[in-house]
Amino acid sequence: MPARVCCCCAALRPRYKRLVDNIFPEDPKDGLVKADMEKLTFYAVSAPEKLDRIGAYLAERLSRDVVRHRYGYVLIAMEALDQLLMACHSQSIKPFVESFLHMVAKLLESGEPKLQVLGTNSFVKFANIEEDTPSYHRRYDFFVSRFSAMCHSCDHDPEIQKEIRIAGIRGIQGVVRKTVNDELRATIWEPQHMDKIVPSLLFNMQKIEDVDSRTGLPSSPTGGEKEENPALLAENCFRELLGRATYGIMNNAVRPVFAHLDHHKLWDPNEFAVSCFKIIMYSIQAQYSHHVIQEILRHLDVCKRDSPRVRAGIIQVLLEAVAIAAKGSIGPAVLEVFNTLLKHLRISVDFELGDRRSSSGSATFSTASKESDERIVQNAIIQTIGFFGSNLPDYQRSEIMMFIMGKVPVFGSTSQSLDTSHLGDLGTRRIQIMLLRSLLMVTSGYKATTITNALPAPFLDPLLSPSLMEDSELRQLVLEILHNLIDRHDNRAKLRGIRIIPDVSDLKIKRDKISRQDVSFMKKHGQQLYRHIYLGCKEEDNVQKNFELLYTSLALTTIELANEEVVIDLIRLAIALQDIAIINEDNLPMFNRCGVMALVAAYLNFLSQMIAVPAFCQHVSKVIETRSLEAPYFLPETIFKDKCNLPISLEKHEKNLFFLTNKIAESLGGSGYSVERLSVPYVPQVTDEDRLSRRKSIVDTVSIQVDILPGNNTEDKVNNTEEITFEALKKAIDNNGLEEQEKEKRRLVIEKFQKAPFEEIAAQCETKANLLHDRLAQILELTIRPPPSPSGTMTVTAGHAHYQSVPVYEMKFPDLCVY
């Protein structure tokens, strides 16, 4: 009960004090005296200069009542303060607010939960008031600290604990709202405040994650449930906080999240971390998404030596963030994302191989566990790279494809920016496979308008290089990437599996008319594609999947890029592949030889139906029918079975089991195709890729080279033609001649073979061969030894002698080399 004063003394007291005293009843249970409260409110509105004195006097009374534990009068005083705040909005309210905040602080400092809740409620009401003028000296440091501490309440009574935590969260929400609406709002975004606010909210949000993991996700909460549930209220406040963050202060709100997740070891398992960053990405403004991604990458660098599961958890969070950011603005962080991920991919491989090298017999289980964990990290990186790349716009995706391809290490090359020199061959192979897997995911779903955009020359050359490496998995990945880029009409699924298709029309192949750009691309780069398919069929470690992918490559090239000229080239390539199996100069296993034969059969069956030339279809069908009866191991349905009886030799097989060039030329010539080039055997180009990929170059097997004249000018060709005389032949026969000149000439010949178009090579070879043999026939008789194979031959007439089976690119003389 308040102390009573005599009437004389009361009359001498200031009016504002008398009005304040009158609002307090004799028994606090009666509550605030409403009539006297209305008088006090009217007085405060009429004389706003007295507000500061009213506030100071109320604060004095409240402090006294708090100390004396007269909580009934404390409640009345706070109710009066709240009503005065709501009624008065003049400039003189500033000093009154100071008194108000002082009283709220007194309540929050008390150890009584009810007073803490009371002070919080009053502060929240104050936070919702829009002041006419900003306050340049008011700070909320104490309130941030106190409300954050209340969020971590550990009272032994669960109900009281929950009540205090809710009050703390609501208090933080009030501070955020008040400071954001204030011109001095930047003060709340200072790191010292964010380091208290954000972890306090996350601590309460984490509780709902624990409940969800045990009982499943709850139903959507109502407004009342949000107010009663600390976790849901904290999440709501966290979203509001992030939604108000601007460009310069975004990082201050995100960095404490990493500190909290690190401190509580929430990266493994990372369900809560993923949930947090989903909230962050959906709450912030879309144009700031790249800030969050950069912070995740920075934290990944900080944790690069942590356990594999921690790094995998961070990368998984990055994947979720990227998935959301890709739908909006990604900003300038694209290359940074890929560069950082590729760097950590190399680090992971280094850790894995380092553990393997340092492992001992007693630590086998631990080492295997580490390797398995590192594989988790690597797979997470690949998934993130692929998902990020596949969600980029086309122009950025092309850049990323070039960027990743430039990181793929190639044996013998020192220009790659991803250093794998210390990893050895095994580590380099692992990096190659994982980078190509990443590139495969990036190219998935990529639809370029022209094939030139999908396969520009700076990208095509390094992409095809791994297809020559002695690793079947690498070659498979390259072909799958190539399919992603070539297949612009989603036909690949229809071609899955190598087989003899009875009726190609049933596949409902989608295709458009070949554009001029695509025709130009095949003229420039078609020989590269043919070469890699040809050499890919000659690898000894090919398995069924390799043959299936090679078949799909040929089929997609036919669908997307084939005009009449390309069709002829593809047939020449198919016949050359058949010759690989028949002649077997590379000593391939019988399975590989039969696999190549099956590949050629499946492809020519597809091609003949695609171009719909009846005579061609009839020849292909007849060969396939004969094979099914006499040599089923030449067909894909048989050779790729688990148990297939392989032949001992192919030399005794009849010609009716093979596709014959003259029959194909006859059938196509009757339909208007230009079949002259079918008589010229296919020979793959020679490039430096053989050296870089550790292959033996095919030029090593050439016995004699025919010089290719430079330029297209006929007059230059005549002038540069070396006259072949008896003296020249005699000098050439001399084995002690100028070896250096011969080496230089050989180098120039190889270089010309590398760079000259095929049509020019064929024409010049024929011209030079005719000239050479005419001169030789006039000077002396030489015995020309035919090679063992009838393929790739031409007829040479010298006088009355008629010689056959002389390849245009290789002629063997006894101890004679003519350039």
Coordinates of N, CA, C and O in Angstrom, one line a residue, residues 429-490:
R429 N 44.3 -39.5 -63.0 CA 43.2 -40.2 -63.6 C 41.9 -39.9 -62.8 O 40.8 -39.7 -63.4
R430 N 42.0 -39.9 -61.5 CA 40.8 -39.6 -60.6 C 40.3 -38.2 -60.9 O 39.1 -38.0 -61.0
I431 N 41.2 -37.3 -61.0 CA 40.8 -35.9 -61.3 C 40.1 -35.8 -62.7 O 39.1 -35.1 -62.9
Q432 N 40.7 -36.5 -63.7 CA 40.2 -36.5 -65.0 C 38.7 -37.0 -65.0 O 37.8 -36.4 -65.6
I433 N 38.5 -38.1 -64.4 CA 37.2 -38.8 -64.3 C 36.2 -37.9 -63.7 O 35.1 -37.6 -64.2
M434 N 36.6 -37.3 -62.5 CA 35.6 -36.5 -61.8 C 35.3 -35.1 -62.5 O 34.2 -34.7 -62.5
L435 N 36.3 -34.6 -63.2 CA 36.0 -33.4 -63.9 C 35.1 -33.6 -65.1 O 34.2 -32.9 -65.4
L436 N 35.4 -34.8 -65.8 CA 34.5 -35.1 -66.9 C 33.1 -35.5 -66.4 O 32.1 -35.2 -67.1
R437 N 33.0 -36.1 -65.3 CA 31.6 -36.3 -64.7 C 30.9 -35.0 -64.4 O 29.7 -34.8 -64.6
S438 N 31.7 -34.0 -63.9 CA 31.1 -32.7 -63.7 C 30.7 -32.1 -65.0 O 29.6 -31.5 -65.1
L439 N 31.5 -32.2 -66.0 CA 31.2 -31.6 -67.3 C 30.0 -32.3 -67.9 O 29.1 -31.7 -68.5
L440 N 29.8 -33.6 -67.6 CA 28.7 -34.3 -68.1 C 27.4 -33.8 -67.5 O 26.4 -33.6 -68.2
M441 N 27.4 -33.5 -66.2 CA 26.2 -32.9 -65.6 C 25.9 -31.5 -66.1 O 24.8 -31.1 -66.3
V442 N 27.0 -30.7 -66.3 CA 26.8 -29.3 -66.8 C 26.2 -29.3 -68.2 O 25.3 -28.5 -68.5
T443 N 26.6 -30.3 -69.1 CA 26.1 -30.3 -70.4 C 24.7 -31.0 -70.5 O 24.1 -30.9 -71.6
S444 N 24.2 -31.6 -69.5 CA 22.9 -32.2 -69.5 C 21.8 -31.2 -69.8 O 21.7 -30.2 -69.1
G445 N 21.0 -31.5 -70.8 CA 19.9 -30.6 -71.1 C 20.3 -29.4 -71.9 O 19.5 -28.5 -72.1
Y446 N 21.6 -29.3 -72.3 CA 22.0 -28.1 -73.1 C 21.6 -28.2 -74.5 O 21.8 -29.2 -75.2
K447 N 20.9 -27.2 -75.0 CA 20.3 -27.2 -76.3 C 20.9 -26.0 -77.1 O 20.3 -24.9 -76.9
A448 N 21.9 -26.2 -77.8 CA 22.4 -25.1 -78.6 C 21.7 -24.9 -80.0 O 21.3 -25.9 -80.5
T449 N 21.6 -23.7 -80.5 CA 20.9 -23.5 -81.7 C 21.7 -24.1 -82.9 O 21.1 -24.7 -83.8
T450 N 23.0 -24.0 -82.8 CA 23.9 -24.6 -83.9 C 24.9 -25.4 -83.2 O 25.3 -25.2 -82.0
I451 N 25.4 -26.4 -83.9 CA 26.5 -27.3 -83.3 C 27.7 -26.5 -83.1 O 28.5 -26.9 -82.2
T452 N 28.0 -25.4 -83.8 CA 29.2 -24.6 -83.6 C 29.1 -24.0 -82.2 O 30.2 -23.8 -81.6
N453 N 28.0 -23.6 -81.8 CA 27.9 -23.0 -80.4 C 28.1 -24.0 -79.4 O 28.7 -23.7 -78.3
A454 N 27.6 -25.3 -79.6 CA 27.8 -26.3 -78.6 C 29.2 -26.8 -78.6 O 29.7 -27.2 -77.5
L455 N 29.9 -26.9 -79.7 CA 31.2 -27.5 -79.8 C 32.2 -26.5 -80.5 O 32.6 -26.8 -81.7
P456 N 32.5 -25.4 -79.9 CA 33.4 -24.5 -80.6 C 34.8 -25.1 -80.6 O 35.1 -26.0 -79.8
A457 N 35.6 -24.7 -81.5 CA 36.9 -25.4 -81.7 C 37.8 -25.4 -80.5 O 38.4 -26.4 -80.2
P458 N 37.8 -24.3 -79.7 CA 38.7 -24.3 -78.5 C 38.2 -25.3 -77.4 O 38.9 -25.7 -76.5
F459 N 36.9 -25.7 -77.5 CA 36.4 -26.7 -76.6 C 36.4 -28.1 -77.2 O 36.7 -29.1 -76.5
L460 N 36.2 -28.2 -78.5 CA 36.2 -29.6 -79.1 C 37.5 -30.3 -79.0 O 37.6 -31.5 -78.7
D461 N 38.6 -29.6 -79.3 CA 39.9 -30.2 -79.3 C 40.3 -30.8 -77.9 O 40.6 -32.0 -77.8
P462 N 40.2 -30.0 -76.8 CA 40.5 -30.6 -75.5 C 39.5 -31.7 -75.1 O 39.8 -32.6 -74.3
L463 N 38.3 -31.6 -75.6 CA 37.3 -32.5 -75.2 C 37.6 -33.9 -75.8 O 37.5 -34.9 -75.1
L464 N 38.0 -33.9 -77.0 CA 38.2 -35.2 -77.7 C 39.5 -35.8 -77.3 O 39.7 -37.0 -77.5
S465 N 40.5 -35.0 -76.7 CA 41.8 -35.6 -76.4 C 41.6 -36.8 -75.4 O 42.3 -37.8 -75.6
P466 N 40.8 -36.7 -74.3 CA 40.7 -37.8 -73.4 C 40.1 -39.1 -74.1 O 40.2 -40.2 -73.5
S467 N 39.4 -38.9 -75.2 CA 38.8 -40.1 -75.9 C 39.9 -41.0 -76.5 O 39.6 -42.1 -76.9
L468 N 41.2 -40.5 -76.5 CA 42.2 -41.3 -77.0 C 43.1 -42.0 -75.9 O 44.1 -42.6 -76.1
M469 N 42.7 -41.7 -74.6 CA 43.5 -42.2 -73.5 C 43.2 -43.7 -73.3 O 42.1 -44.2 -73.6
E470 N 44.1 -44.3 -72.7 CA 44.0 -45.8 -72.5 C 43.2 -46.1 -71.2 O 43.7 -46.7 -70.3
D471 N 42.0 -45.5 -71.2 CA 41.1 -45.7 -70.0 C 39.7 -45.8 -70.5 O 39.2 -44.7 -71.0
S472 N 39.0 -46.9 -70.4 CA 37.7 -47.0 -71.0 C 36.7 -46.1 -70.4 O 35.8 -45.6 -71.0
E473 N 36.8 -45.9 -69.0 CA 35.8 -45.0 -68.4 C 36.0 -43.6 -68.9 O 35.0 -42.9 -69.0
L474 N 37.2 -43.1 -69.1 CA 37.4 -41.7 -69.6 C 36.8 -41.6 -71.0 O 36.1 -40.6 -71.3
R475 N 37.0 -42.6 -71.8 CA 36.4 -42.5 -73.2 C 34.9 -42.5 -73.1 O 34.2 -41.9 -73.9
Q476 N 34.3 -43.3 -72.2 CA 32.9 -43.3 -72.1 C 32.3 -42.0 -71.7 O 31.3 -41.5 -72.3
L477 N 33.0 -41.3 -70.7 CA 32.5 -40.0 -70.3 C 32.6 -39.0 -71.4 O 31.7 -38.2 -71.6
V478 N 33.7 -39.0 -72.2 CA 33.8 -38.1 -73.3 C 32.7 -38.3 -74.3 O 32.1 -37.3 -74.8
L479 N 32.4 -39.5 -74.6 CA 31.3 -39.8 -75.6 C 29.9 -39.4 -75.1 O 29.1 -38.8 -75.8
E480 N 29.7 -39.6 -73.8 CA 28.4 -39.1 -73.2 C 28.3 -37.6 -73.2 O 27.2 -37.1 -73.5
I481 N 29.4 -36.9 -73.0 CA 29.4 -35.4 -73.1 C 29.1 -35.0 -74.5 O 28.3 -34.1 -74.7
L482 N 29.7 -35.7 -75.4 CA 29.5 -35.4 -76.8 C 28.1 -35.6 -77.2 O 27.5 -34.8 -77.9
H483 N 27.5 -36.7 -76.7 CA 26.0 -36.9 -77.0 C 25.2 -35.8 -76.4 O 24.2 -35.4 -77.1
N484 N 25.5 -35.3 -75.2 CA 24.7 -34.2 -74.6 C 24.7 -33.0 -75.5 O 23.7 -32.3 -75.7
L485 N 25.8 -32.8 -76.2 CA 26.0 -31.5 -77.0 C 25.4 -31.7 -78.4 O 24.9 -30.8 -79.0
I486 N 25.5 -32.9 -79.0 CA 25.1 -33.1 -80.3 C 23.6 -33.4 -80.4 O 22.9 -32.9 -81.3
D487 N 23.0 -34.1 -79.4 CA 21.6 -34.5 -79.4 C 20.7 -33.3 -79.0 O 20.5 -33.0 -77.9
R488 N 20.2 -32.6 -80.0 CA 19.4 -31.4 -79.8 C 17.9 -31.7 -79.9 O 17.1 -30.8 -79.7
H489 N 17.6 -32.9 -80.1 CA 16.2 -33.3 -80.3 C 15.8 -34.4 -79.4 O 14.7 -35.1 -79.6
D490 N 16.6 -34.7 -78.4 CA 16.3 -35.7 -77.4 C 16.0 -37.1 -78.0 O 15.1 -37.8 -77.7

